[in-house]
PDB file of C-alpha atoms in Angstrom:
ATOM      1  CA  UNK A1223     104.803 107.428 102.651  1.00  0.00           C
ATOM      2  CA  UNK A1224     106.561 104.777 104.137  1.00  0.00           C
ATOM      3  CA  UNK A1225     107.618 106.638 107.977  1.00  0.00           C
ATOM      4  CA  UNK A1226     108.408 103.216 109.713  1.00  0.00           C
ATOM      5  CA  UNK A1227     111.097 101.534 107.066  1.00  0.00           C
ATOM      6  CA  UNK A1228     112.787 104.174 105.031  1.00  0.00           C
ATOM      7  CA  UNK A1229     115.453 103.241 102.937  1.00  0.00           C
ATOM      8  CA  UNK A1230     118.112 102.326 105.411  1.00  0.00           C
ATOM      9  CA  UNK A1231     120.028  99.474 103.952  1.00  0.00           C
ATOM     10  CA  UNK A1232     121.420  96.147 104.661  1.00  0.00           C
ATOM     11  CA  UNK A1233     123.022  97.221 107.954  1.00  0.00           C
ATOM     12  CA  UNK A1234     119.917  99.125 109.156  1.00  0.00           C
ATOM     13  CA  UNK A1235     118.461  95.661 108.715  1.00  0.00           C
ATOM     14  CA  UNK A1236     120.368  93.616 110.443  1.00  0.00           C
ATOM     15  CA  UNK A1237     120.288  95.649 113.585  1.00  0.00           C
ATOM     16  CA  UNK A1238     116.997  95.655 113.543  1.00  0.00           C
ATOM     17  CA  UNK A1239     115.694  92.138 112.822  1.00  0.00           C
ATOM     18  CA  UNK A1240     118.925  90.961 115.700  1.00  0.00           C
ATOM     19  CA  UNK A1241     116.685  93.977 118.151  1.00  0.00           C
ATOM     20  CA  UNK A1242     113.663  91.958 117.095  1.00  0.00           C
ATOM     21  CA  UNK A1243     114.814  88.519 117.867  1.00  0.00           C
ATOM     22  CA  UNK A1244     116.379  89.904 121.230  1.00  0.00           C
ATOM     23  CA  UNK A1245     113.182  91.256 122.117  1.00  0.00           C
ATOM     24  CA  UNK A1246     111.261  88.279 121.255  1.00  0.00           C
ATOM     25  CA  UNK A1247     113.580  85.547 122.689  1.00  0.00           C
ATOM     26  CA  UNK A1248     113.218  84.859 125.904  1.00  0.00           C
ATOM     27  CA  UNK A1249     116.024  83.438 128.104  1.00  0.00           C
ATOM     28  CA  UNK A1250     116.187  79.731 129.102  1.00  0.00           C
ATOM     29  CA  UNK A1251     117.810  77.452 131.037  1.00  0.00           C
ATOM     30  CA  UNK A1252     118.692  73.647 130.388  1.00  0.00           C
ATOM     31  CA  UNK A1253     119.788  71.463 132.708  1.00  0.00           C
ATOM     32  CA  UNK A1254     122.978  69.139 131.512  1.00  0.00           C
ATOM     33  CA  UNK A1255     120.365  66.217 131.126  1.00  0.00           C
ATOM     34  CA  UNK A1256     118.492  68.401 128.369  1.00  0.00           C
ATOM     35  CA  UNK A1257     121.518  69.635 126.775  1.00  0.00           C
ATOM     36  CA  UNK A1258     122.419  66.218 126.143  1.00  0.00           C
ATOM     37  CA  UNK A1259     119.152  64.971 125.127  1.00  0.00           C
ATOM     38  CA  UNK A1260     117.990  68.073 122.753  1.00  0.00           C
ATOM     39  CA  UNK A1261     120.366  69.728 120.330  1.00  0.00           C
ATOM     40  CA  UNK A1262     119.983  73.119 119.834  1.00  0.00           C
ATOM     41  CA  UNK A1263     119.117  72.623 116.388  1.00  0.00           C
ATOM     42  CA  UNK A1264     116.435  69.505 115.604  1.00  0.00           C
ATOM     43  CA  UNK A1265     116.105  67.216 112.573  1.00  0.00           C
ATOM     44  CA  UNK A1266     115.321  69.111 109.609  1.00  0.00           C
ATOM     45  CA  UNK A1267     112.276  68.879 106.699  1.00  0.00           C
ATOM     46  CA  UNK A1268     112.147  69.455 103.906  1.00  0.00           C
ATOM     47  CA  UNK A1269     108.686  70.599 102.091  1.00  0.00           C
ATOM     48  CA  UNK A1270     107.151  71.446  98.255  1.00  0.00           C
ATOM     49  CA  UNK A1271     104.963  74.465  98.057  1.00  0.00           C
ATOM     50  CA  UNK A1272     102.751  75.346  95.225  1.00  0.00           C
ATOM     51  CA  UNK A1273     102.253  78.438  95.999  1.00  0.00           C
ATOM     52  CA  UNK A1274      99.240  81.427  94.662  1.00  0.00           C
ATOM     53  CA  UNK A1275      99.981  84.813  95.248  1.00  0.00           C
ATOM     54  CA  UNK A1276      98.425  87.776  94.933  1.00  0.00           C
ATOM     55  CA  UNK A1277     100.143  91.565  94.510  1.00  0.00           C
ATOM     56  CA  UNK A1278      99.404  93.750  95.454  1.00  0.00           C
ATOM     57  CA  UNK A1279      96.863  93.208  98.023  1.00  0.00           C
ATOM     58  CA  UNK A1280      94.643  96.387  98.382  1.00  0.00           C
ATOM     59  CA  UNK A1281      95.166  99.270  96.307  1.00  0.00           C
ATOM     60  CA  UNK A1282      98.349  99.073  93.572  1.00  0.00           C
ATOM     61  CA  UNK A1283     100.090 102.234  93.101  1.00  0.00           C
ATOM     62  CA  UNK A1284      99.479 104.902  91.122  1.00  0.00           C
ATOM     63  CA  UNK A1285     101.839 106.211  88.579  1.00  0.00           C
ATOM     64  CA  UNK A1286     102.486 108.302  85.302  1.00  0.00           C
ATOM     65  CA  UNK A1287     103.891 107.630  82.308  1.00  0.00           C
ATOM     66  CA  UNK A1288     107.058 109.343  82.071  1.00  0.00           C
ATOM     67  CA  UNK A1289     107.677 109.153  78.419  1.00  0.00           C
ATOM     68  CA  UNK A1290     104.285 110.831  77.791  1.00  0.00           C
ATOM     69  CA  UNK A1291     104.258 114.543  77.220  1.00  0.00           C
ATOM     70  CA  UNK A1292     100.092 114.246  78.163  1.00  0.00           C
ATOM     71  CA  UNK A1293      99.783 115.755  81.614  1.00  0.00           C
ATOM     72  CA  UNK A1294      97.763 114.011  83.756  1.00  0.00           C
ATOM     73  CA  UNK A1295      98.445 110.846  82.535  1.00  0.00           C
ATOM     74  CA  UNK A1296      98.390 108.350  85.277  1.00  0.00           C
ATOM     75  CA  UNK A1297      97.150 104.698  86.083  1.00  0.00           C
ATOM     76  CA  UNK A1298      97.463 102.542  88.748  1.00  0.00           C
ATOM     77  CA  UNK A1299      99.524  99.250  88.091  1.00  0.00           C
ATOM     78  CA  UNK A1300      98.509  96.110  87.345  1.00  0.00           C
ATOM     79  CA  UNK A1301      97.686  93.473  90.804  1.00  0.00           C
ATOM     80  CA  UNK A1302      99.092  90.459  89.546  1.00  0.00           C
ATOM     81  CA  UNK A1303      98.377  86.726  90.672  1.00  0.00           C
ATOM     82  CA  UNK A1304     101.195  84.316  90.371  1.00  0.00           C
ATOM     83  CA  UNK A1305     101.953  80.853  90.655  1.00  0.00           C
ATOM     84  CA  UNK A1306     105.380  80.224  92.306  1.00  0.00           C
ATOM     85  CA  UNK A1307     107.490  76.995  93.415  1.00  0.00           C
ATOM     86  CA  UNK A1308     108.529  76.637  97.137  1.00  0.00           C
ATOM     87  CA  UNK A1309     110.635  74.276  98.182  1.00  0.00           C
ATOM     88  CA  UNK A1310     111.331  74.678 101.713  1.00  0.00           C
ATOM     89  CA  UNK A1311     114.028  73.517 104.128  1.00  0.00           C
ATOM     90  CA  UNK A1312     112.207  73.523 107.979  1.00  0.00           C
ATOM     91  CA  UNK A1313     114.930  73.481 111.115  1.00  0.00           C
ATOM     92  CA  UNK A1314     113.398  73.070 115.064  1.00  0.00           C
ATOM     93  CA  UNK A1315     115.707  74.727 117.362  1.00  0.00           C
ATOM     94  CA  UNK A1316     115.923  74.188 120.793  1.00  0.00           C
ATOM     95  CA  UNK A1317     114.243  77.133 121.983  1.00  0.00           C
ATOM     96  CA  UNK A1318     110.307  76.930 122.898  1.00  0.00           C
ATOM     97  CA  UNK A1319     108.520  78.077 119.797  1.00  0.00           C
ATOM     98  CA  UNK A1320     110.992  79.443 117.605  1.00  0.00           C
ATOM     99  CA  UNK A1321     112.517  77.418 114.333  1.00  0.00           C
ATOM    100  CA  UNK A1322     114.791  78.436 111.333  1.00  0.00           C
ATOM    101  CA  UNK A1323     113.534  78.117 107.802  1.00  0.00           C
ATOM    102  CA  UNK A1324     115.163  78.391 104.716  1.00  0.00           C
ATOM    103  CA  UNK A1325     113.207  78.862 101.243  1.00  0.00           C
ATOM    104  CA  UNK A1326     114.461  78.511  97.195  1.00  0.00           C
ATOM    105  CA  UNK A1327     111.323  80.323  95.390  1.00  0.00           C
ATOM    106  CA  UNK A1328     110.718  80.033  91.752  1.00  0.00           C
ATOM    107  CA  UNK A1329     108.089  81.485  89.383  1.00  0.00           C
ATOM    108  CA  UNK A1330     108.098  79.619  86.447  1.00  0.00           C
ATOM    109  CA  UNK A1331     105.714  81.313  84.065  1.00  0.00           C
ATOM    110  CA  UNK A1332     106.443  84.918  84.632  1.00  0.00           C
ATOM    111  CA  UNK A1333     107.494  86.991  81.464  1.00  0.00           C
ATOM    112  CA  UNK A1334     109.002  90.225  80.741  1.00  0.00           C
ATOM    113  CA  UNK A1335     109.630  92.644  78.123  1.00  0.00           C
ATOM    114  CA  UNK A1336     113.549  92.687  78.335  1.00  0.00           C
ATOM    115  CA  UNK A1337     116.515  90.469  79.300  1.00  0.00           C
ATOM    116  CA  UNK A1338     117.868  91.872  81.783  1.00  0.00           C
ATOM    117  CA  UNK A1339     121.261  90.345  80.558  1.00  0.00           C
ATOM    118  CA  UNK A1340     121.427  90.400  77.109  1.00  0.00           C
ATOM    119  CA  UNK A1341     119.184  93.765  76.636  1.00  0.00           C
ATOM    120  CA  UNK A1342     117.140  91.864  73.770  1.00  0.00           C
ATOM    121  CA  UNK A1343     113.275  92.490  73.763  1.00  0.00           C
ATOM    122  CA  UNK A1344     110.094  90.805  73.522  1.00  0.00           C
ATOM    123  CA  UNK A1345     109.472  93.132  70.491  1.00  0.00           C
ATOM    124  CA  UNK A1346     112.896  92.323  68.503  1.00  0.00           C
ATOM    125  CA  UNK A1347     112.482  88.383  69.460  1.00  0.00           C
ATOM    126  CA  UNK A1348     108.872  88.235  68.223  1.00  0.00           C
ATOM    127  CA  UNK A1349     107.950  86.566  71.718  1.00  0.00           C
ATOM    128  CA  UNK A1350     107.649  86.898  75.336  1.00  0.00           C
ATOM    129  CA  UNK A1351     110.585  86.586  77.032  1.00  0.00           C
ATOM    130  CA  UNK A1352     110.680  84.152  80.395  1.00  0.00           C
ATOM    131  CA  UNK A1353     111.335  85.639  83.816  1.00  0.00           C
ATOM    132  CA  UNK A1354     112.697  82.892  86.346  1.00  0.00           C
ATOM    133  CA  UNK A1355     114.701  84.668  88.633  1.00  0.00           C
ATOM    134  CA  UNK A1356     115.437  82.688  91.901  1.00  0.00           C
ATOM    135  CA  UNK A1357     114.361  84.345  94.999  1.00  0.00           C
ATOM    136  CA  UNK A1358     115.851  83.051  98.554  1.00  0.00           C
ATOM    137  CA  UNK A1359     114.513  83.465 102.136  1.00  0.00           C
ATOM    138  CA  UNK A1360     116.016  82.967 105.576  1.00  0.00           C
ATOM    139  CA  UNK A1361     113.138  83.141 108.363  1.00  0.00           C
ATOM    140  CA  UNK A1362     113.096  83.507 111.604  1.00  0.00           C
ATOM    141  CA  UNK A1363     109.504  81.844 113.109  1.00  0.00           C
ATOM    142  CA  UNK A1364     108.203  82.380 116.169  1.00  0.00           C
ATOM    143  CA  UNK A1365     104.994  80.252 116.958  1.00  0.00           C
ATOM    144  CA  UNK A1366     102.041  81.429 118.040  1.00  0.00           C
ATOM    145  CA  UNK A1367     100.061  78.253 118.598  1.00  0.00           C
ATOM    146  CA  UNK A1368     100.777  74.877 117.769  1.00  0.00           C
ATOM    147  CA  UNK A1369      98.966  71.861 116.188  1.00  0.00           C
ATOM    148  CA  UNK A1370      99.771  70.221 119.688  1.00  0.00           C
ATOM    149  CA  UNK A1371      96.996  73.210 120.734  1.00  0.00           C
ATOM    150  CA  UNK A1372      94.497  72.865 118.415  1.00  0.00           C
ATOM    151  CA  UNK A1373      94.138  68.886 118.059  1.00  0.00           C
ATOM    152  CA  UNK A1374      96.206  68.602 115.302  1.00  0.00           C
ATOM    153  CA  UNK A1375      94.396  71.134 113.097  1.00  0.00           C
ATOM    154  CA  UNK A1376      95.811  74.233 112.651  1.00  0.00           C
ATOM    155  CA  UNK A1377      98.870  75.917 113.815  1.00  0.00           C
ATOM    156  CA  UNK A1378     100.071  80.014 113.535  1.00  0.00           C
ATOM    157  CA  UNK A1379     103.564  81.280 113.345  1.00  0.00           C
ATOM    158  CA  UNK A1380     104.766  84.615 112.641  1.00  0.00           C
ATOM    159  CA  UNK A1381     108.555  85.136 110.414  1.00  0.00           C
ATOM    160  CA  UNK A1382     110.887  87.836 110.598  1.00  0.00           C
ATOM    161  CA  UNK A1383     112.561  87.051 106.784  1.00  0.00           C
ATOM    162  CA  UNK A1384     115.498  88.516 104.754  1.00  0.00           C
ATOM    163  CA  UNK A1385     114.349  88.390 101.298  1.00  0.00           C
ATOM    164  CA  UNK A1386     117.120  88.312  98.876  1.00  0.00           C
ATOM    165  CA  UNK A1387     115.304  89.121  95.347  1.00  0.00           C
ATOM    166  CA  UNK A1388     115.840  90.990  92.145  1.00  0.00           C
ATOM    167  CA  UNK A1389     116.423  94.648  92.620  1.00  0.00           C
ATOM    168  CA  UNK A1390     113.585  97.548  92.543  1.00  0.00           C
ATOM    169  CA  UNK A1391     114.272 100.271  93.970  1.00  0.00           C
ATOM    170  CA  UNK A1392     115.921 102.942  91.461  1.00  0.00           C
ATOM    171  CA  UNK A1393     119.363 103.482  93.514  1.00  0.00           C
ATOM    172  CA  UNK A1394     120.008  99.802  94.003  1.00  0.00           C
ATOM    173  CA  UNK A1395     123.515  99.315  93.525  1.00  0.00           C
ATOM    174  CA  UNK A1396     122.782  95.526  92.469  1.00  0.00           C
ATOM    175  CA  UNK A1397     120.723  93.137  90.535  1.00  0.00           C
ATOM    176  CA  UNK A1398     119.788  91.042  93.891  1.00  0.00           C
ATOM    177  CA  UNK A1399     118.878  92.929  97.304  1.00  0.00           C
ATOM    178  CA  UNK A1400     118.206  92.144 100.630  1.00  0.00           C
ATOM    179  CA  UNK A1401     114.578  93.316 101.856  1.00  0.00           C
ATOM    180  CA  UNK A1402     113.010  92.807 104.999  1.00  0.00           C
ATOM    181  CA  UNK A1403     109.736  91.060 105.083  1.00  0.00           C
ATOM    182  CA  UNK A1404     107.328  90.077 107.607  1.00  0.00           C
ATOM    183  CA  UNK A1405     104.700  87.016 107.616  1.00  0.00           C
ATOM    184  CA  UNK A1406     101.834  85.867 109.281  1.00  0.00           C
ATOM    185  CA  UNK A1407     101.288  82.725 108.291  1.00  0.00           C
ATOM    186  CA  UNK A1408      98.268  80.041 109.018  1.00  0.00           C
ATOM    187  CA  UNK A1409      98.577  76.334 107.988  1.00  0.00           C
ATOM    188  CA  UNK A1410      95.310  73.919 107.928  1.00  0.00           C
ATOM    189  CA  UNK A1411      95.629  70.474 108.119  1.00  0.00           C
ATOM    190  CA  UNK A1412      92.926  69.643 106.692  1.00  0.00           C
ATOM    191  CA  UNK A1413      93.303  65.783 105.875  1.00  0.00           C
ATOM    192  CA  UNK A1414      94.490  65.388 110.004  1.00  0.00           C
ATOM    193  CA  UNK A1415      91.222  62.581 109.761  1.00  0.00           C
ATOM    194  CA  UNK A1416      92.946  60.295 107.747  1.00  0.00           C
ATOM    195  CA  UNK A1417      94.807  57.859 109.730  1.00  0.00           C
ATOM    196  CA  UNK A1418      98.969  58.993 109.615  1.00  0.00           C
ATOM    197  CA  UNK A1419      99.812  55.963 107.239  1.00  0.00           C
ATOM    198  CA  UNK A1420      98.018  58.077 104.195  1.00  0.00           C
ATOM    199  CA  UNK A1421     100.690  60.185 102.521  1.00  0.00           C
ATOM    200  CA  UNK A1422      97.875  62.844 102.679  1.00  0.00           C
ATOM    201  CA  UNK A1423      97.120  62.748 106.716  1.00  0.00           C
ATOM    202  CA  UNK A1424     100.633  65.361 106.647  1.00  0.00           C
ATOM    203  CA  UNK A1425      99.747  67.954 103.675  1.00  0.00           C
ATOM    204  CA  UNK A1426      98.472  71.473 104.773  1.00  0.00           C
ATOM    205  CA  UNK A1427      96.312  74.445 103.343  1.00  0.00           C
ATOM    206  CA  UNK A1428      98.426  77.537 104.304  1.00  0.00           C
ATOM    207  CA  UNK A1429      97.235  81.124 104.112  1.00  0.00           C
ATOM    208  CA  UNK A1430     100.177  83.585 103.883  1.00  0.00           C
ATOM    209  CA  UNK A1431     100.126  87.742 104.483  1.00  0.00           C
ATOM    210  CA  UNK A1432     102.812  89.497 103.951  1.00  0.00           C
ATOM    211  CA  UNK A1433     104.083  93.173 104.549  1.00  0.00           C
ATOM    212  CA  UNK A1434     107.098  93.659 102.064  1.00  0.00           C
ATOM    213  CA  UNK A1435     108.572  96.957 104.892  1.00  0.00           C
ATOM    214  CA  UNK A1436     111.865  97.593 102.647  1.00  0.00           C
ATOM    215  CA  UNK A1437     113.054  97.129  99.172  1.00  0.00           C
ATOM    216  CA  UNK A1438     110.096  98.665  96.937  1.00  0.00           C
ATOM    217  CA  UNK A1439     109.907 101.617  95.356  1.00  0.00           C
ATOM    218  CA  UNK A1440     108.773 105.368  96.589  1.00  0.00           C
ATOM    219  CA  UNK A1441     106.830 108.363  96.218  1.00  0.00           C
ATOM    220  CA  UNK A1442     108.532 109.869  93.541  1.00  0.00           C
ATOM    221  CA  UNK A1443     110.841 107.026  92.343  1.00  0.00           C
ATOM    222  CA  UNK A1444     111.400 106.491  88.783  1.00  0.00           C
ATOM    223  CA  UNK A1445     111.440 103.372  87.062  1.00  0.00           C
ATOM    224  CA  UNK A1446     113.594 103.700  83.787  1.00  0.00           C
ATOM    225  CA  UNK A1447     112.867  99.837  82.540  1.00  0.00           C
ATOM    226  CA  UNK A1448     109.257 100.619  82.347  1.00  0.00           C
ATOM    227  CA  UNK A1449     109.251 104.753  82.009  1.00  0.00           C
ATOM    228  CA  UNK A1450     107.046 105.261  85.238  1.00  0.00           C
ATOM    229  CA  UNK A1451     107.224 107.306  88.067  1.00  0.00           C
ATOM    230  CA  UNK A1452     105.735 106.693  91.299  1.00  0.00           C
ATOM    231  CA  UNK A1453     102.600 108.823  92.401  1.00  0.00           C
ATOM    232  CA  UNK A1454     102.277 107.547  95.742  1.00  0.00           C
ATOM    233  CA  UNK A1455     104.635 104.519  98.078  1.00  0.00           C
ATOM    234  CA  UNK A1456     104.315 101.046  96.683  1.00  0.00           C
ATOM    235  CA  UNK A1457     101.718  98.902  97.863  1.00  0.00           C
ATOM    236  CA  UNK A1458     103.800  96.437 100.423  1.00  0.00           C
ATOM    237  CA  UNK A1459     101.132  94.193 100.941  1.00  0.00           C
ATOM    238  CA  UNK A1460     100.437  90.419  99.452  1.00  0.00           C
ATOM    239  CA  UNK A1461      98.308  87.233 100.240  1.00  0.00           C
ATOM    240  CA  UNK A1462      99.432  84.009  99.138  1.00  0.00           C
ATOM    241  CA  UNK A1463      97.675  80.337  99.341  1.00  0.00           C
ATOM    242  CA  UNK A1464      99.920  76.931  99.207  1.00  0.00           C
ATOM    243  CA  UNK A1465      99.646  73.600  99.427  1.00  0.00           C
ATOM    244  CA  UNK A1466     102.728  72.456 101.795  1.00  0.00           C
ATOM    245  CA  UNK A1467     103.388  68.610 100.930  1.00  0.00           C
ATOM    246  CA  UNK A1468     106.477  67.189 102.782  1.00  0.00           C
ATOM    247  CA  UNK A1469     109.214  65.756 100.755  1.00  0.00           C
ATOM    248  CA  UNK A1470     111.631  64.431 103.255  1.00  0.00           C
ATOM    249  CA  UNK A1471     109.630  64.666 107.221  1.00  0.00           C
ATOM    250  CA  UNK A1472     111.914  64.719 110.255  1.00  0.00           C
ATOM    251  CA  UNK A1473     111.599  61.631 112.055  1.00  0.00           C
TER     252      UNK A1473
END
């Protein structure tokens, strides 16, 4: 059962991911000299992410078949592993250790059974049927050591994100909804020995967990597009493993 994020809404969220940030933010002073020099928000980059990721991670829910008159029948869904497109927009802000980031996600070879717009099916077309929804993220990052700390080989950072993704939850009112994710998120430079001139000295290995706290569906939810009912909370848990190569670099 999911005690700590029940299903409060878009408001709920807000207030608490601006409680968050209040908490985490910690005052501080410029001097006129700095203001001038440092704007609040730095030069942006922009990076490509082929991105693996794997869902659930742990245990996948259990459910039963709701258009079976077997009792009993239950099964645990499918974890899936999919390959998505990130491209992501990076902005430094003048506060020590905390940036903005802004993310397009696509999934390019996902399928599905129905159109969700026209209502035709795999079955009646004679072939799978393409899901390529666009996903966006807006991320708040708070580092929690740098590459300037390790030599130039690793850095940590931890995201506060609004998620704005299809719908899944049974009551959503909409076919996109705003969901509240946290990250913890691990980038590996592992090319930092070639010398800066090689296009490869900048790419990173990132490792990327991720606790999906709103947005998914319940104990006891029912999901009418694919007649199940929920057994137990959805797993809110994934891993994911990209390759960050920067398009554009701020300079």
């Amino acid at each position: 059962m999911n005690l700590f994020f029940p299903k409060f809404g878009y408001v709920g969220f807000q207030i608490l991911v601006v409680t968050f940030c209040l908490f985490m933010i910690k005052p501080v002073r410029l001097s006129a000299d700095d203001k001038e020099k440092k704007p609040f928000l730095g030069p942006l980059s922009l990076n490509f992410e082929p991105t693996l990721t794997v869902s659930p991670l742990g245990t996948p829910a259990l459910v039963t078949d709701i258009a079976s008159d077997a009792p009993g029948d239950t099964s645990r869904l499918e974890r899936a592993v999919e390959f998505e497109l990130i491209f992501a927009l990076e902005i430094p802000t003048g506060l020590p250790r905390i940036s903005l980031t802004g993310e397009v996600i696509w999934t390019p070879f996902a399928t599905t059974d129905r159109n969700p717009f026209t209502g035709s099916t795999s079955a009646e077309l004679g072939q799978s049927i393409r899901e390529n929804p666009v996903e966006l993220e807006a991320e708040l990052n708070f580092a929690l050591f740098t590459s300037e700390q390790t030599g130039g080989w690793l850095d940590m950072h931890f995201d506060v994100v609004d998620q704005f993704s299809p719908a899944e939850q049974p009551d959503d009112r909409a076919w996109y909804t705003h969901k509240l994710n946290f990250e913890l998120d691990t980038a590996f430079m592992v090319f930092n020995w070639l010398p800066e001139s090689n296009w490869l000295h900048s790419l990173e290995l990132e490792v990327s967990l991720d606790y999906l706290a709103t947005g998914l569906p319940g104990k006891g939810d029912v999901v009418s597009a694919e007649n199940i009912r929920y057994l137990n909370d959805a797993n809110r848990w994934s891993l994911s493993f990209l390759f960050v190569l920067p398009l554009a670099p701020a300079h």
